[in-house]
PDB file of C-alpha atoms in Angstrom:
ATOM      1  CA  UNK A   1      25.605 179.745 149.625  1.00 89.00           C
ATOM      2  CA  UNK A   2      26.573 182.713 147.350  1.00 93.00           C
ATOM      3  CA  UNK A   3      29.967 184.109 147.086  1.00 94.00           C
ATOM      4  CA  UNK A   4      28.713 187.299 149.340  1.00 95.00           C
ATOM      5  CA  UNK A   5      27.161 185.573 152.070  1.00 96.00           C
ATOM      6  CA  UNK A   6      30.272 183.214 152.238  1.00 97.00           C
ATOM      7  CA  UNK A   7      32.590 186.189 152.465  1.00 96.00           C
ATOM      8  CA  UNK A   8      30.370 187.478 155.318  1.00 97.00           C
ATOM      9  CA  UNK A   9      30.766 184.352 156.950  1.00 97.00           C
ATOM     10  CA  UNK A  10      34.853 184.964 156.684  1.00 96.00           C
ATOM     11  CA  UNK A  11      34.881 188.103 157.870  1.00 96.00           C
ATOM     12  CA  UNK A  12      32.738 187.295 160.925  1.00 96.00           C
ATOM     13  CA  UNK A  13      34.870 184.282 161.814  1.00 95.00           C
ATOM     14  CA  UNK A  14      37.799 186.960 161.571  1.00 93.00           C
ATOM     15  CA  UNK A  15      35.792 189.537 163.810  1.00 94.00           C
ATOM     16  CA  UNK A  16      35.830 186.785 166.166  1.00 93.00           C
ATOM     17  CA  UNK A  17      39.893 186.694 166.344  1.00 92.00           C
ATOM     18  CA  UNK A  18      40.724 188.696 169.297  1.00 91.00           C
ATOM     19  CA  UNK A  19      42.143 191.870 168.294  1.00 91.00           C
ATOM     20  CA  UNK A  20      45.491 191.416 170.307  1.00 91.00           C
ATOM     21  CA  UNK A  21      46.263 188.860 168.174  1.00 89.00           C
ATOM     22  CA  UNK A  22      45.172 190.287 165.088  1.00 89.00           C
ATOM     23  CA  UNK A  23      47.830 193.379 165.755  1.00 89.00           C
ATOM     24  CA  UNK A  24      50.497 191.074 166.298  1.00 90.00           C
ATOM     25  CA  UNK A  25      49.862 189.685 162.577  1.00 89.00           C
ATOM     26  CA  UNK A  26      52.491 191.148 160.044  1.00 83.00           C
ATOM     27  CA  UNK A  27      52.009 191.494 156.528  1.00 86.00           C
ATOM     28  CA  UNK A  28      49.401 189.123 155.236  1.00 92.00           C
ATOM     29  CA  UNK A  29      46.397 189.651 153.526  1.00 93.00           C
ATOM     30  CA  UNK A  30      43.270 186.838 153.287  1.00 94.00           C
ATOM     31  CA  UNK A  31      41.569 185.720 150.087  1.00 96.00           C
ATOM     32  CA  UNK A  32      38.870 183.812 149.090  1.00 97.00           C
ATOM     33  CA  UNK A  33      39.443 181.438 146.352  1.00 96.00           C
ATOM     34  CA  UNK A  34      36.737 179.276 145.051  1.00 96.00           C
ATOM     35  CA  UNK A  35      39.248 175.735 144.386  1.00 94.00           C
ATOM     36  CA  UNK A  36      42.859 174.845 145.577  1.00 93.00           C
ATOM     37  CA  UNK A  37      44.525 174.149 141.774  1.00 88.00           C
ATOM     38  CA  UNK A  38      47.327 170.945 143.016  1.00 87.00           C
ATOM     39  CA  UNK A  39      51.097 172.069 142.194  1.00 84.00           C
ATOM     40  CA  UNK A  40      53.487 170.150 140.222  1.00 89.00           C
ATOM     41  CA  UNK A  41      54.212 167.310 141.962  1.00 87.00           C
ATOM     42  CA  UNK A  42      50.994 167.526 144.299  1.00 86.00           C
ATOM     43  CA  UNK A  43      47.928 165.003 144.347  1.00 85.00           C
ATOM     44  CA  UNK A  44      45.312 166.165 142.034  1.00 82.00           C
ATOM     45  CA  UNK A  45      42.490 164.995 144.025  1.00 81.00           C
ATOM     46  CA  UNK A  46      43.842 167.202 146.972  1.00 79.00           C
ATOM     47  CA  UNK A  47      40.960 169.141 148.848  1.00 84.00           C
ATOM     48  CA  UNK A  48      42.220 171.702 150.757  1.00 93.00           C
ATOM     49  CA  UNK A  49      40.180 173.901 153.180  1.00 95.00           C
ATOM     50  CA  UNK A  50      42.704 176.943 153.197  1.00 96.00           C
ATOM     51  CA  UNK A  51      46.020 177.396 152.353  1.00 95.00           C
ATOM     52  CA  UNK A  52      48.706 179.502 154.294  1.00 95.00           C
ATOM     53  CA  UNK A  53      51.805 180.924 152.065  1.00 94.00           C
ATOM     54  CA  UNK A  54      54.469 182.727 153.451  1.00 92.00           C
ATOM     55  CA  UNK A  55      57.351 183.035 155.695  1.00 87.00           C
ATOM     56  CA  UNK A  56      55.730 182.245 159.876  1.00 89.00           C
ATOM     57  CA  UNK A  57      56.752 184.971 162.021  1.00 86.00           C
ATOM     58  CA  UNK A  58      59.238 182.491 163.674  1.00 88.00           C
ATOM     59  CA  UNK A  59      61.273 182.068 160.743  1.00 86.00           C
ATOM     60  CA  UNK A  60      61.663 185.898 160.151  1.00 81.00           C
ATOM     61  CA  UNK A  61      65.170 187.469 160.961  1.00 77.00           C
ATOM     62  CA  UNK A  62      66.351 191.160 160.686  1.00 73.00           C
ATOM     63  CA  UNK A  63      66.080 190.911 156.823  1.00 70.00           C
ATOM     64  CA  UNK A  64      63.062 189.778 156.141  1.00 71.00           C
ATOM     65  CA  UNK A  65      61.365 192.468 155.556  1.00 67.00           C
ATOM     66  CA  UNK A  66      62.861 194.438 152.712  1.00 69.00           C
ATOM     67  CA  UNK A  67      60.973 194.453 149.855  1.00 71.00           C
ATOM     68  CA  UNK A  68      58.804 191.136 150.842  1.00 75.00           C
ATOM     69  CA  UNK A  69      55.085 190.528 149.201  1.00 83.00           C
ATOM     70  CA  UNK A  70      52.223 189.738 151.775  1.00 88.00           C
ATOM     71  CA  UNK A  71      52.339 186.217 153.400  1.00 92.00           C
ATOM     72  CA  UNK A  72      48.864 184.779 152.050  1.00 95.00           C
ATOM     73  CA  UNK A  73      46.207 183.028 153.797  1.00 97.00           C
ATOM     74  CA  UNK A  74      43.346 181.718 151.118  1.00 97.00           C
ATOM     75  CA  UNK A  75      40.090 180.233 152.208  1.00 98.00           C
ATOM     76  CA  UNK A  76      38.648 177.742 149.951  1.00 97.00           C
ATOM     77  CA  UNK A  77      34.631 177.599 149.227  1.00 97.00           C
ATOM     78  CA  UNK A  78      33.943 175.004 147.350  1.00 96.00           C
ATOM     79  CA  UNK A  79      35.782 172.405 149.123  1.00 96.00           C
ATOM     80  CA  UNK A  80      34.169 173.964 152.746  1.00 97.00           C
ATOM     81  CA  UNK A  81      30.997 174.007 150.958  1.00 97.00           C
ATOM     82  CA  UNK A  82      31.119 170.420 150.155  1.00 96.00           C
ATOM     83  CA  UNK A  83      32.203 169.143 153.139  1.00 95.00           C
ATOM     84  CA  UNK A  84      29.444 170.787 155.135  1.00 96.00           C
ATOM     85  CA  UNK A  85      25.421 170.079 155.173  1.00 95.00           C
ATOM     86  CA  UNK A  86      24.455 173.343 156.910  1.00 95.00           C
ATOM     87  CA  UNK A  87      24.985 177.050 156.836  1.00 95.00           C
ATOM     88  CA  UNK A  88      25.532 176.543 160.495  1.00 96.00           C
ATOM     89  CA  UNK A  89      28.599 173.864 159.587  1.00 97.00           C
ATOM     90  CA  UNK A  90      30.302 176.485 157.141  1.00 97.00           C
ATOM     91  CA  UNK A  91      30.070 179.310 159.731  1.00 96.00           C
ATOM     92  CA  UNK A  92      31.955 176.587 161.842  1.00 96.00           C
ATOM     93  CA  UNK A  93      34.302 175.213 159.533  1.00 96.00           C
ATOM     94  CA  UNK A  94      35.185 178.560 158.145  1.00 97.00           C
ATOM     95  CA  UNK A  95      36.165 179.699 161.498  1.00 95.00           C
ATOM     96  CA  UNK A  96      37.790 176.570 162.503  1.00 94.00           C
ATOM     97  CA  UNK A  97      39.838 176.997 159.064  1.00 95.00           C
ATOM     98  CA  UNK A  98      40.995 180.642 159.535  1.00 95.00           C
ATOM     99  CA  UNK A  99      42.056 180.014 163.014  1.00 94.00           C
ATOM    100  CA  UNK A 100      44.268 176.971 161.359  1.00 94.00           C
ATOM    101  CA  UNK A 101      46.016 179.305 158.824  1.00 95.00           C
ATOM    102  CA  UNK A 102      46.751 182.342 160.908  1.00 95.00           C
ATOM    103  CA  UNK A 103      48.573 180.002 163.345  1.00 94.00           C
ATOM    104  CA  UNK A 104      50.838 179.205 160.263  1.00 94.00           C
ATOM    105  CA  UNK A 105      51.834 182.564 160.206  1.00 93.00           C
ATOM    106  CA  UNK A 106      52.705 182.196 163.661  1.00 92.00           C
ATOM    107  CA  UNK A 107      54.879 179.018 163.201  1.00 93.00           C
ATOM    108  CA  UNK A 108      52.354 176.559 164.612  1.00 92.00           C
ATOM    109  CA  UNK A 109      52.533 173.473 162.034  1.00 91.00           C
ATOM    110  CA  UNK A 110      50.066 170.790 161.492  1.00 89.00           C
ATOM    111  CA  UNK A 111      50.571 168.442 164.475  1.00 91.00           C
ATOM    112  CA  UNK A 112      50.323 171.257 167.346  1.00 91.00           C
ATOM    113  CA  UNK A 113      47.552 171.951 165.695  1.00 90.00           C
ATOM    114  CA  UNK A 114      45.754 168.644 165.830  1.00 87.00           C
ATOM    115  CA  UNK A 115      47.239 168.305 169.400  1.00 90.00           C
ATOM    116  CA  UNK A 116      45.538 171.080 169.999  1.00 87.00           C
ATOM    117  CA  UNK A 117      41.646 170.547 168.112  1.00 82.00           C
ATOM    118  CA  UNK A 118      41.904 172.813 165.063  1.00 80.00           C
ATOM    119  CA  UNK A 119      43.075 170.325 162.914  1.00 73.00           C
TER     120      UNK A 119
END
């Protein structure tokens, strides 16, 4: 899959977000990356999916705001691309991962998630 159709694969798993929620989102843009690089510290055979950076709308006060960069959500290709067989798998996977990362932003860690199937 080439880098364009990929990105049209993102933004139609964003189109599918339902606009409601999409307004209530609050400073974050959404990137495409092609490989998670590990941090210090991290394991270097870590394959992430996507990656959510920032401060979850739960954890903002009053002061949050002044001056702050964009929270980040980044989608990662390769490692969707290798996990999946089919274009039809990416288009699901790429959904499945956005949906995972914008609930970040809205406080919703890793367990709820699982709990509640996108894990």
């Amino acid at each position: 899959m080439t880098d364009d159709e990929f990105e049209r694969v993102a933004e139609q798993a964003l189109d599918e977000i339902p606009a409601p929620l999409l307004s209530m989102m609050d400073n974050v843009a959404i990137f495409i990356e092609d490989t998670y690089t590990p941090g210090p510290g991290e394991d270097t055979h870590s394959k992430l999916l996507g990656l959510y950076e920032g401060t979850a709308l739960t954890d903002r006060d009053s002061g949050w705001g002044a001056g702050a960069m964009p929270d980040r959500i980044t989608i990662f290709k390769d490692a969707i691309l290798e996990i999946c067989s089919s274009e039809k798998q990416v288009v699901e996977e790429v959904g499945i991962t956005i949906v995972h990362e914008i609930a970040h932003h809205f406080g919703i860690d890793d367990d709820r998630l699982h709990e509640l199937g996108w894990g």
